């Protein structure tokens, strides 16, 4: 019995595209938070929420970049629990800060 090499097909490419779409969505949310703060009047809480939104966006961008570059090998390593937790935390933080920008 021989072990055949894994043929991932297009799965890594689909995963890279999904990470890029998610990064684009996070970018839009961060930009909308900045727009809301600029047009809604710049209060101290609004500026803080926008700054934290941008920080969460940068964190997600770093996680996504690391994952996309890790998908370039023929057999990519699975997403570590640390990176998955960081991505989820950045996403939740971005949503919370975006809501805080509204108030």
Coordinates of N, CA, C and O in Angstrom, one line a residue:
X1 N 0.9 -1.2 0.0 CA 0.0 0.0 0.0 C 0.9 1.2 0.0 O 1.7 1.4 0.9
X2 N 0.7 2.1 -1.0 CA 1.5 3.3 -1.0 C 0.7 4.5 -0.6 O -0.6 4.5 -0.7
X3 N 1.3 5.4 0.0 CA 0.6 6.6 0.5 C 0.8 7.7 -0.6 O 1.9 8.1 -0.9
X4 N -0.3 8.1 -1.2 CA -0.2 9.1 -2.2 C -0.1 10.5 -1.5 O -0.5 10.7 -0.4
X5 N 0.6 11.4 -2.3 CA 0.7 12.8 -1.7 C -0.6 13.4 -1.8 O -1.5 13.2 -2.7
X6 N -0.9 14.3 -0.8 CA -2.1 15.0 -0.8 C -2.3 15.9 -1.9 O -1.4 16.7 -2.2
X7 N -3.4 15.9 -2.6 CA -3.7 16.8 -3.7 C -4.7 17.8 -3.1 O -5.9 17.5 -3.1
X8 N -4.3 19.0 -2.7 CA -5.3 19.9 -2.1 C -6.3 20.5 -3.1 O -7.3 21.1 -2.7
X9 N -6.0 20.4 -4.4 CA -6.9 21.0 -5.4 C -6.9 22.5 -5.2 O -5.9 23.1 -5.0
X10 N -8.1 23.0 -5.2 CA -8.2 24.5 -5.1 C -8.5 24.9 -3.7 O -8.8 26.1 -3.4
X11 N -8.5 24.0 -2.7 CA -8.9 24.4 -1.3 C -8.0 25.5 -0.7 O -8.6 26.4 -0.2
X12 N -6.7 25.4 -0.9 CA -5.9 26.5 -0.3 C -6.2 27.9 -1.0 O -6.3 28.9 -0.3
X13 N -6.5 27.9 -2.3 CA -6.9 29.1 -3.0 C -8.2 29.6 -2.5 O -8.3 30.8 -2.2
X14 N -9.2 28.8 -2.3 CA -10.5 29.2 -1.7 C -10.3 29.8 -0.3 O -10.9 30.8 0.1
X15 N -9.4 29.2 0.5 CA -9.2 29.7 1.8 C -8.5 31.0 1.8 O -8.9 31.9 2.6
X16 N -7.5 31.2 0.9 CA -6.9 32.5 0.8 C -7.9 33.6 0.4 O -7.9 34.7 0.9
X17 N -8.7 33.2 -0.6 CA -9.8 34.2 -1.0 C -10.7 34.5 0.1 O -11.2 35.7 0.3
X18 N -11.1 33.5 0.9 CA -12.0 33.8 2.1 C -11.3 34.7 3.1 O -12.0 35.6 3.6
X19 N -10.1 34.5 3.4 CA -9.4 35.4 4.3 C -9.3 36.8 3.7 O -9.4 37.8 4.4
X20 N -9.1 37.0 2.4 CA -9.0 38.3 1.8 C -10.4 39.0 1.8 O -10.5 40.2 2.1
X21 N -11.5 38.2 1.6 CA -12.8 38.8 1.7 C -13.1 39.3 3.1 O -13.7 40.4 3.3
X22 N -12.7 38.5 4.1 CA -13.0 38.8 5.4 C -12.2 40.1 5.8 O -12.7 41.0 6.5
X23 N -10.9 40.2 5.4 CA -10.1 41.3 5.6 C -10.7 42.6 5.0 O -10.7 43.6 5.6
X24 N -11.2 42.4 3.8 CA -11.9 43.5 3.1 C -13.1 44.0 3.9 O -13.3 45.2 4.1
X25 N -13.9 43.1 4.4 CA -15.1 43.4 5.2 C -14.7 44.2 6.5 O -15.3 45.1 6.9
X26 N -13.6 43.7 7.1 CA -13.1 44.4 8.3 C -12.6 45.8 8.0 O -12.8 46.7 8.8
X27 N -12.0 45.9 6.8 CA -11.5 47.2 6.4 C -12.7 48.2 6.2 O -12.6 49.4 6.6
X28 N -13.7 47.7 5.6 CA -14.9 48.5 5.4 C -15.5 49.0 6.7 O -15.9 50.1 6.9
X29 N -15.6 48.1 7.7 CA -16.2 48.4 9.0 C -15.3 49.5 9.7 O -15.8 50.4 10.2
X30 N -14.0 49.3 9.6 CA -13.1 50.3 10.2 C -13.2 51.7 9.5 O -13.3 52.7 10.2
X31 N -13.3 51.7 8.2 CA -13.5 52.9 7.5 C -14.8 53.6 7.8 O -14.9 54.8 7.9
X32 N -15.9 52.8 7.9 CA -17.2 53.3 8.3 C -17.2 53.9 9.7 O -17.8 54.9 10.0
X33 N -16.4 53.3 10.6 CA -16.3 53.8 12.0 C -15.6 55.2 11.9 O -16.0 56.1 12.6
X34 N -14.6 55.3 11.1 CA -13.9 56.6 11.0 C -14.8 57.6 10.4 O -14.9 58.8 10.9
X35 N -15.5 57.2 9.4 CA -16.5 58.2 8.7 C -17.6 58.6 9.7 O -17.9 59.8 9.8
X36 N -18.1 57.7 10.5 CA -19.1 58.0 11.5 C -18.6 59.0 12.5 O -19.3 59.9 12.9
X37 N -17.4 58.8 13.0 CA -16.8 59.7 14.0 C -16.5 61.1 13.4 O -16.7 62.0 14.1
X38 N -16.1 61.1 12.1 CA -15.9 62.4 11.5 C -17.2 63.2 11.3 O -17.2 64.4 11.5
X39 N -18.2 62.5 10.8 CA -19.5 63.2 10.5 C -20.4 63.3 11.7 O -21.3 64.1 11.7
X40 N -20.2 62.5 12.7 CA -21.1 62.5 13.9 C -20.6 63.4 15.0 O -21.2 63.5 16.0
X41 N -19.5 64.1 14.7 CA -18.9 65.0 15.8 C -17.9 64.2 16.6 O -18.2 63.1 17.0
X42 N -16.8 64.7 16.7 CA -15.7 64.0 17.4 C -15.7 64.3 18.9 O -15.3 65.3 19.4
X43 N -16.3 63.3 19.6 CA -16.2 63.3 21.1 C -15.0 62.5 21.5 O -14.5 61.7 20.7
X44 N -14.6 62.6 22.8 CA -13.5 61.8 23.3 C -13.8 60.3 23.2 O -12.9 59.5 22.8
X45 N -15.0 59.9 23.5 CA -15.4 58.5 23.5 C -15.4 58.0 22.0 O -15.0 56.9 21.7
X46 N -15.9 58.9 21.1 CA -15.9 58.5 19.7 C -14.5 58.3 19.1 O -14.2 57.4 18.4
X47 N -13.6 59.2 19.5 CA -12.2 59.1 19.0 C -11.6 57.9 19.6 O -10.8 57.2 18.9
X48 N -11.8 57.6 20.8 CA -11.3 56.4 21.5 C -11.8 55.1 20.8 O -11.1 54.2 20.5
X49 N -13.1 55.1 20.5 CA -13.7 53.9 19.8 C -13.1 53.8 18.4 O -12.8 52.6 18.0
X50 N -12.9 54.8 17.7 CA -12.3 54.7 16.4 C -10.8 54.2 16.5 O -10.4 53.4 15.7
X51 N -10.1 54.8 17.4 CA -8.7 54.3 17.6 C -8.7 52.8 18.0 O -7.8 52.1 17.4
X52 N -9.5 52.4 18.8 CA -9.6 51.0 19.2 C -10.0 50.1 18.0 O -9.6 49.0 17.8
X53 N -11.0 50.7 17.2 CA -11.4 50.0 16.0 C -10.2 49.8 15.0 O -10.1 48.7 14.4
X54 N -9.5 50.8 14.8 CA -8.3 50.7 14.0 C -7.3 49.7 14.5 O -6.6 49.0 13.7
X55 N -7.1 49.7 15.8 CA -6.2 48.8 16.4 C -6.7 47.3 16.2 O -5.9 46.4 15.9
X56 N -8.0 47.1 16.4 CA -8.5 45.7 16.2 C -8.4 45.4 14.7 O -8.1 44.2 14.4
X57 N -8.6 46.3 13.8 CA -8.4 46.1 12.4 C -7.0 45.7 12.0 O -6.8 44.7 11.3
X58 N -6.0 46.4 12.6 CA -4.6 46.1 12.4 C -4.3 44.7 12.9 O -3.5 43.9 12.3
X59 N -4.8 44.3 14.1 CA -4.6 43.0 14.6 C -5.2 41.9 13.7 O -4.5 40.9 13.4
X60 N -6.4 42.1 13.2 CA -7.0 41.2 12.3 C -6.2 41.1 11.0 O -6.0 40.0 10.4
X61 N -5.7 42.2 10.5 CA -4.9 42.3 9.3 C -3.6 41.4 9.5 O -3.2 40.7 8.6
X62 N -3.0 41.5 10.6 CA -1.8 40.8 10.9 C -2.1 39.3 10.9 O -1.3 38.5 10.3
X63 N -3.2 38.9 11.6 CA -3.5 37.5 11.6 C -3.9 36.9 10.2 O -3.4 35.9 9.8
X64 N -4.6 37.7 9.4 CA -5.0 37.3 8.1 C -3.8 37.2 7.2 O -3.6 36.2 6.4
X65 N -2.8 38.1 7.3 CA -1.6 38.1 6.5 C -0.8 36.9 6.8 O -0.3 36.2 5.9
X66 N -0.7 36.6 8.1 CA 0.1 35.4 8.5 C -0.6 34.1 8.0 O 0.1 33.2 7.5
X67 N -1.9 34.1 8.0 CA -2.6 32.9 7.5 C -2.5 32.7 6.0 O -2.2 31.6 5.5
X68 N -2.6 33.8 5.3 CA -2.6 33.8 3.8 C -1.2 33.4 3.4 O -1.0 32.6 2.5
X69 N -0.2 33.9 4.0 CA 1.2 33.5 3.6 C 1.5 32.1 4.0 O 2.3 31.4 3.4
X70 N 0.8 31.6 5.0 CA 1.0 30.2 5.4 C 0.3 29.2 4.5 O 0.6 28.0 4.5
X71 N -0.6 29.7 3.7 CA -1.3 28.8 2.8 C -0.6 28.6 1.4 O -1.1 28.0 0.5
X72 N 0.7 29.1 1.3 CA 1.4 29.0 0.1 C 2.0 27.6 -0.1 O 2.5 27.3 -1.2
X73 N 2.2 26.8 0.9 CA 2.8 25.5 0.8 C 1.8 24.5 0.3 O 0.6 24.7 0.3
X74 N 2.3 23.4 -0.2 CA 1.5 22.3 -0.7 C 0.6 21.7 0.4 O -0.5 21.3 0.1
X75 N 1.1 21.6 1.6 CA 0.4 21.1 2.7 C 0.4 22.1 3.8 O 1.3 22.1 4.7
X76 N -0.5 23.1 3.8 CA -0.4 24.2 4.9 C -0.8 23.6 6.2 O -1.5 22.7 6.4
X77 N -0.1 24.2 7.2 CA -0.4 23.8 8.6 C -1.8 24.3 9.0 O -2.2 25.3 8.5
X78 N -2.5 23.6 9.8 CA -3.8 24.0 10.3 C -3.7 25.3 11.1 O -2.6 25.6 11.7
X79 N -4.7 26.1 11.1 CA -4.8 27.3 11.9 C -4.6 27.0 13.3 O -5.4 26.2 13.9
X80 N -3.6 27.7 14.0 CA -3.4 27.4 15.4 C -4.6 28.0 16.2 O -5.2 29.0 15.8
X81 N -4.8 27.4 17.4 CA -5.9 27.9 18.2 C -5.6 29.4 18.7 O -6.5 30.2 18.8
X82 N -4.3 29.7 18.8 CA -4.0 31.1 19.2 C -4.3 32.1 18.1 O -4.9 33.1 18.4
X83 N -4.1 31.8 16.9 CA -4.4 32.6 15.8 C -6.0 32.7 15.6 O -6.5 33.8 15.3
X84 N -6.6 31.6 15.8 CA -8.1 31.5 15.6 C -8.7 32.4 16.7 O -9.7 33.2 16.4
X85 N -8.2 32.3 17.9 CA -8.7 33.1 19.0 C -8.4 34.6 18.8 O -9.3 35.5 19.0
X86 N -7.3 34.9 18.3 CA -6.9 36.3 17.9 C -7.8 36.9 16.9 O -8.3 38.0 17.0
X87 N -8.1 36.1 15.8 CA -9.0 36.5 14.7 C -10.4 36.8 15.3 O -11.0 37.8 15.0
X88 N -10.9 35.8 16.1 CA -12.2 36.0 16.6 C -12.3 37.2 17.6 O -13.3 37.9 17.6
X89 N -11.3 37.3 18.4 CA -11.2 38.5 19.3 C -11.2 39.8 18.6 O -11.9 40.8 19.0
X90 N -10.4 39.9 17.5 CA -10.4 41.1 16.7 C -11.7 41.4 16.1 O -12.2 42.6 16.0
X91 N -12.4 40.4 15.6 CA -13.7 40.5 15.0 C -14.7 41.0 16.0 O -15.5 42.0 15.7
X92 N -14.8 40.4 17.1 CA -15.7 40.8 18.1 C -15.4 42.3 18.6 O -16.3 43.1 18.8
X93 N -14.1 42.5 18.8 CA -13.7 43.9 19.3 C -14.1 44.9 18.2 O -14.6 46.0 18.6
X94 N -13.9 44.6 17.0 CA -14.3 45.5 15.9 C -15.8 45.8 15.9 O -16.2 47.0 15.8
X95 N -16.6 44.8 16.1 CA -18.0 45.0 16.2 C -18.4 45.8 17.4 O -19.2 46.8 17.3
X96 N -17.8 45.6 18.5 CA -18.1 46.3 19.8 C -17.7 47.8 19.6 O -18.5 48.7 20.0
X97 N -16.5 48.0 19.1 CA -16.1 49.4 18.9 C -16.9 50.2 17.9 O -17.1 51.4 18.0
X98 N -17.3 49.4 16.9 CA -18.1 50.1 15.8 C -19.5 50.5 16.4 O -20.0 51.6 16.2
X99 N -20.1 49.7 17.3 CA -21.3 50.1 18.0 C -21.1 51.2 18.9 O -21.9 52.2 19.0
X100 N -19.9 51.2 19.6 CA -19.6 52.3 20.5 C -19.4 53.6 19.8 O -19.7 54.7 20.3
X101 N -19.0 53.6 18.5 CA -18.8 54.8 17.7 C -20.2 55.4 17.5 O -20.3 56.6 17.3
X102 N -21.2 54.6 17.4 CA -22.6 55.1 17.1 C -23.1 55.9 18.3 O -24.0 56.8 18.1
X103 N -22.7 55.6 19.5 CA -23.2 56.3 20.7 C -22.4 57.3 21.2 O -21.4 57.7 21.3

